[in-house]
């Protein structure tokens, strides 16, 4: 059949998981972001609690998942112990040094940029056909 005869079947392929689910991400997440920004503009004293809530519920689970995986068995821990024993404290000390000498804005900026890069790279791989998502 031609492409003109099957517009609905063709357009359905554009959704990753379905129209309702995908639109909740496309429209819902920016709506929450704009609402959060409006609340912070309206009540600036809520910035710190909202930021801590965001970091705690949206950011820390990635870190926890990354660092708990090598700890489940002795073989994984022995193979990856430098990540836990050397790298983790080094990153913590480096982050605190950047905050002390440059300012907290640097850490927040790098965090937001890396999150943007991570999600863009991850979502871009999901949309391209024939590329496996890791």
Coordinates of N, CA and C in Angstrom, one line a residue:
X1 N 0.8 -1.2 0.0 CA 0.0 0.0 0.0 C 0.9 1.2 0.0
X2 N 0.3 2.3 -0.4 CA 1.1 3.6 -0.4 C 1.0 4.2 1.0
X3 N 1.9 5.2 1.1 CA 1.9 5.9 2.4 C 0.7 6.8 2.6
X4 N 0.0 7.2 1.6 CA -1.2 8.0 1.7 C -2.3 7.2 2.2
X5 N -2.4 5.9 1.9 CA -3.5 5.1 2.2 C -3.5 4.7 3.7
X6 N -2.3 4.8 4.4 CA -2.2 4.4 5.7 C -1.6 5.4 6.7
X7 N -2.2 6.6 6.7 CA -1.6 7.7 7.6 C -1.7 7.4 9.1
X8 N -2.7 6.7 9.5 CA -2.8 6.4 11.0 C -1.7 5.4 11.4
X9 N -1.6 4.3 10.6 CA -0.6 3.3 11.0 C 0.8 3.9 11.0
X10 N 1.1 4.8 10.0 CA 2.4 5.4 9.9 C 2.7 6.3 11.1
X11 N 1.7 7.1 11.4 CA 1.8 8.1 12.5 C 1.9 7.5 13.9
X12 N 1.4 6.3 14.0 CA 1.4 5.6 15.3 C 2.9 5.1 15.6
X13 N 3.7 5.0 14.6 CA 5.1 4.6 14.9 C 5.9 5.7 15.5
X14 N 5.4 6.9 15.5 CA 6.2 8.1 16.0 C 6.2 8.0 17.5
X15 N 5.2 7.4 18.2 CA 5.2 7.3 19.6 C 6.1 6.2 20.1
X16 N 6.8 6.5 21.2 CA 7.7 5.5 21.8 C 6.9 4.5 22.6
X17 N 5.9 5.0 23.3 CA 5.1 4.0 24.2 C 3.6 4.2 24.0
X18 N 3.2 5.2 23.2 CA 1.8 5.5 23.0 C 1.6 7.0 23.2
X19 N 0.5 7.5 22.6 CA 0.3 8.9 22.6 C 0.1 9.5 24.0
X20 N -0.7 8.9 24.8 CA -0.9 9.4 26.2 C 0.4 9.5 27.0
X21 N 1.1 8.4 27.0 CA 2.3 8.3 27.8 C 3.4 9.4 27.3
X22 N 3.6 9.4 26.0 CA 4.6 10.3 25.4 C 4.2 11.7 25.6
X23 N 2.9 12.1 25.4 CA 2.5 13.4 25.6 C 2.6 13.9 27.1
X24 N 2.5 12.9 28.0 CA 2.7 13.3 29.4 C 4.1 13.7 29.7
X25 N 5.1 13.1 28.9 CA 6.4 13.6 29.0 C 6.7 14.9 28.3
X26 N 6.1 15.0 27.1 CA 6.4 16.1 26.2 C 5.7 17.4 26.8
X27 N 4.5 17.3 27.4 CA 3.8 18.4 27.9 C 3.9 18.5 29.4
X28 N 3.8 17.3 30.1 CA 3.8 17.3 31.5 C 5.0 17.8 32.2
X29 N 6.2 17.3 31.8 CA 7.4 17.6 32.5 C 7.7 19.1 32.3
X30 N 7.6 19.7 31.1 CA 7.8 21.2 31.0 C 6.7 21.9 31.9
X31 N 5.5 21.4 31.9 CA 4.5 22.1 32.7 C 4.9 22.1 34.2
X32 N 5.4 21.0 34.7 CA 5.9 21.0 36.1 C 7.1 21.9 36.3
X33 N 8.0 22.0 35.3 CA 9.1 22.9 35.4 C 8.7 24.3 35.4
X34 N 7.7 24.7 34.5 CA 7.2 26.1 34.5 C 6.5 26.4 35.8
X35 N 5.7 25.5 36.3 CA 5.0 25.7 37.6 C 6.0 25.9 38.7
X36 N 7.0 25.0 38.8 CA 8.0 25.1 39.8 C 8.7 26.5 39.7
X37 N 9.1 26.9 38.5 CA 9.7 28.2 38.3 C 8.8 29.4 38.8
X38 N 7.5 29.3 38.5 CA 6.5 30.3 38.9 C 6.4 30.3 40.4
X39 N 6.4 29.2 41.1 CA 6.3 29.1 42.5 C 7.5 29.8 43.1
X40 N 8.7 29.5 42.6 CA 9.9 30.1 43.1 C 10.0 31.6 42.9
X41 N 9.5 32.0 41.7 CA 9.4 33.5 41.5 C 8.4 34.1 42.5
X42 N 7.3 33.5 42.8 CA 6.3 34.0 43.7 C 6.7 33.9 45.1
X43 N 7.4 32.8 45.5 CA 7.9 32.7 46.9 C 9.4 32.3 46.8
X44 N 10.3 33.2 46.7 CA 11.7 32.9 46.6 C 12.3 32.1 47.7
X45 N 11.8 32.1 48.9 CA 12.3 31.4 50.0 C 12.0 29.9 49.8
X46 N 11.2 29.5 48.9 CA 11.0 28.0 48.6 C 12.0 27.4 47.7
X47 N 13.0 28.3 47.2 CA 14.0 27.7 46.2 C 14.8 26.6 46.8
X48 N 15.3 26.8 48.0 CA 16.2 25.7 48.7 C 15.4 24.4 48.9
X49 N 14.2 24.5 49.5 CA 13.5 23.2 49.7 C 13.1 22.5 48.3
X50 N 12.7 23.3 47.3 CA 12.4 22.7 46.0 C 13.6 22.1 45.4
X51 N 14.8 22.8 45.5 CA 16.0 22.3 44.9 C 16.4 21.0 45.6
X52 N 16.3 21.0 46.9 CA 16.7 19.7 47.7 C 15.7 18.6 47.3
X53 N 14.5 18.9 47.2 CA 13.5 17.9 46.8 C 13.8 17.3 45.5
X54 N 14.1 18.2 44.5 CA 14.5 17.8 43.2 C 15.7 16.9 43.2
X55 N 16.8 17.3 43.9 CA 18.0 16.6 43.9 C 17.8 15.2 44.6
X56 N 17.0 15.2 45.7 CA 16.8 14.0 46.4 C 16.0 13.0 45.6
X57 N 14.9 13.4 45.0 CA 14.1 12.4 44.3 C 14.4 12.2 42.9
X58 N 15.1 13.1 42.2 CA 15.4 12.9 40.8 C 16.8 12.7 40.5
X59 N 17.8 13.0 41.4 CA 19.2 12.9 41.0 C 19.9 11.8 41.8
X60 N 19.6 11.6 43.1 CA 20.4 10.8 43.9 C 20.2 9.3 43.6
X61 N 19.1 8.9 43.0 CA 18.9 7.5 42.7 C 19.8 7.0 41.6
X62 N 20.2 7.9 40.7 CA 21.2 7.5 39.7 C 22.5 7.3 40.4
X63 N 22.9 8.1 41.3 CA 24.2 7.9 42.0 C 24.2 6.6 42.8
X64 N 23.1 6.4 43.5 CA 23.0 5.2 44.3 C 23.0 4.0 43.4
X65 N 22.3 4.0 42.3 CA 22.3 2.8 41.4 C 23.7 2.6 40.9
X66 N 24.4 3.6 40.6 CA 25.8 3.5 40.0 C 26.7 2.9 41.0
X67 N 26.6 3.3 42.3 CA 27.6 2.8 43.3 C 27.2 1.5 44.0
X68 N 25.9 1.1 43.9 CA 25.5 -0.1 44.6 C 25.8 -1.3 43.7
X69 N 25.8 -1.1 42.4 CA 26.0 -2.3 41.5 C 27.3 -3.0 41.8
X70 N 28.4 -2.3 41.9 CA 29.7 -3.1 42.2 C 29.8 -3.7 43.6
X71 N 28.8 -3.4 44.4 CA 28.9 -3.9 45.8 C 28.1 -5.1 46.1
X72 N 27.4 -5.7 45.1 CA 26.5 -6.8 45.4 C 27.3 -8.1 45.7
X73 N 28.5 -8.3 45.1 CA 29.2 -9.5 45.4 C 30.7 -9.2 45.5
X74 N 31.5 -10.1 46.0 CA 32.9 -9.9 46.3 C 33.7 -9.7 44.9
X75 N 33.3 -10.5 43.9 CA 34.0 -10.4 42.7 C 33.9 -9.0 42.0
X76 N 32.7 -8.4 42.0 CA 32.4 -7.1 41.5 C 33.2 -6.0 42.3
X77 N 33.1 -6.2 43.6 CA 33.7 -5.2 44.5 C 35.2 -5.3 44.3
X78 N 35.8 -6.4 44.3 CA 37.3 -6.5 44.1 C 37.7 -6.0 42.7
X79 N 36.9 -6.1 41.7 CA 37.2 -5.6 40.4 C 37.1 -4.1 40.3
X80 N 36.1 -3.5 41.1 CA 35.8 -2.1 41.0 C 36.1 -1.3 42.3
X81 N 36.8 -1.8 43.2 CA 37.0 -1.2 44.5 C 37.6 0.3 44.3
X82 N 38.5 0.5 43.3 CA 38.9 1.9 43.2 C 37.8 3.0 43.0
X83 N 36.7 2.5 42.3 CA 35.6 3.4 42.1 C 35.0 3.8 43.4
X84 N 34.9 2.9 44.4 CA 34.3 3.2 45.6 C 35.2 3.8 46.7
X85 N 36.4 3.3 46.7 CA 37.3 3.7 47.8 C 38.1 4.9 47.4
X86 N 38.5 5.1 46.1 CA 39.3 6.2 45.7 C 38.5 7.3 45.0
X87 N 37.8 6.9 44.0 CA 37.1 7.9 43.2 C 36.0 8.6 44.0
X88 N 35.2 7.9 44.7 CA 34.0 8.5 45.4 C 34.5 9.6 46.4
X89 N 35.5 9.3 47.3 CA 36.0 10.4 48.2 C 36.7 11.5 47.4
X90 N 37.4 11.2 46.3 CA 38.0 12.2 45.5 C 37.0 13.2 44.9
X91 N 35.9 12.6 44.4 CA 34.9 13.5 43.8 C 34.2 14.3 44.9
X92 N 34.0 13.8 46.0 CA 33.4 14.5 47.1 C 34.3 15.7 47.6
X93 N 35.6 15.4 47.7 CA 36.5 16.5 48.1 C 36.7 17.5 47.0
X94 N 36.7 17.1 45.8 CA 36.8 18.0 44.6 C 35.6 18.9 44.5
X95 N 34.4 18.3 44.7 CA 33.2 19.1 44.7 C 33.1 20.1 45.8
X96 N 33.5 19.7 47.0 CA 33.6 20.7 48.1 C 34.6 21.8 47.9
X97 N 35.7 21.4 47.3 CA 36.7 22.4 47.0 C 36.2 23.4 46.0
X98 N 35.5 23.0 44.9 CA 34.9 23.9 43.9 C 33.9 24.8 44.6
X99 N 33.0 24.2 45.5 CA 32.1 25.1 46.2 C 32.8 26.1 47.0
X100 N 33.8 25.7 47.7 CA 34.5 26.7 48.6 C 35.2 27.8 47.9
X101 N 36.0 27.4 46.8 CA 36.8 28.3 46.1 C 36.1 29.1 45.0
X102 N 35.1 28.5 44.3 CA 34.5 29.1 43.2 C 33.0 29.5 43.5
X103 N 32.3 28.6 44.1 CA 30.9 28.9 44.5 C 30.0 27.8 44.2
X104 N 28.8 27.8 44.8 CA 27.9 26.7 44.7 C 27.2 26.7 43.3
X105 N 27.2 27.9 42.7 CA 26.6 28.0 41.3 C 27.3 27.1 40.3
X106 N 28.6 26.9 40.5 CA 29.3 26.0 39.6 C 28.8 24.6 39.6
X107 N 28.6 24.1 40.8 CA 28.1 22.7 41.0 C 26.7 22.6 40.4
X108 N 25.9 23.6 40.7 CA 24.5 23.5 40.1 C 24.5 23.6 38.6
X109 N 25.4 24.4 38.0 CA 25.5 24.6 36.6 C 26.0 23.3 35.9
X110 N 27.0 22.7 36.5 CA 27.6 21.5 35.9 C 26.6 20.4 36.1
X111 N 25.9 20.3 37.2 CA 24.9 19.3 37.4 C 23.8 19.4 36.4
X112 N 23.3 20.6 36.2 CA 22.2 20.8 35.2 C 22.7 20.4 33.8
X113 N 23.9 20.9 33.4 CA 24.4 20.6 32.1 C 24.6 19.1 31.9
X114 N 25.2 18.4 32.9 CA 25.4 16.9 32.7 C 24.1 16.2 32.7
X115 N 23.1 16.6 33.4 CA 21.8 16.0 33.4 C 21.2 16.2 32.0
X116 N 21.2 17.4 31.5 CA 20.7 17.7 30.1 C 21.4 16.8 29.1
X117 N 22.7 16.7 29.2 CA 23.5 15.9 28.2 C 23.1 14.4 28.3
X118 N 23.0 13.9 29.6 CA 22.7 12.5 29.8 C 21.3 12.2 29.2
X119 N 20.3 13.0 29.6 CA 18.9 12.7 29.1 C 18.8 12.9 27.6
X120 N 19.5 13.9 27.0 CA 19.4 14.1 25.6 C 20.1 12.9 24.8
X121 N 21.2 12.5 25.3 CA 21.9 11.4 24.7 C 21.1 10.1 24.8
X122 N 20.5 9.9 26.0 CA 19.8 8.7 26.2 C 18.5 8.7 25.4
X123 N 17.7 9.7 25.4 CA 16.5 9.8 24.6 C 16.8 9.8 23.1
X124 N 17.9 10.4 22.7 CA 18.2 10.4 21.3 C 18.5 8.9 20.8
X125 N 19.1 8.1 21.6 CA 19.3 6.7 21.2 C 18.1 5.9 21.2
X126 N 17.1 6.3 22.0 CA 15.8 5.5 22.0 C 15.0 5.8 20.8
X127 N 15.1 7.0 20.2 CA 14.3 7.3 19.1 C 14.8 6.8 17.8
X128 N 16.1 6.7 17.6 CA 16.7 6.2 16.4 C 16.5 4.7 16.2
X129 N 15.9 4.3 15.1 CA 15.7 2.9 14.9 C 17.0 2.1 14.7
X130 N 17.0 0.9 15.2 CA 18.1 0.0 15.0 C 19.3 0.2 16.0
X131 N 19.1 1.2 16.9 CA 20.2 1.4 17.9 C 19.7 0.9 19.2
X132 N 20.4 0.1 19.9 CA 20.0 -0.5 21.2 C 20.3 0.5 22.3
X133 N 19.4 0.6 23.2 CA 19.6 1.5 24.4 C 20.3 0.7 25.5
X134 N 21.4 1.3 26.0 CA 22.1 0.7 27.1 C 21.8 1.3 28.4

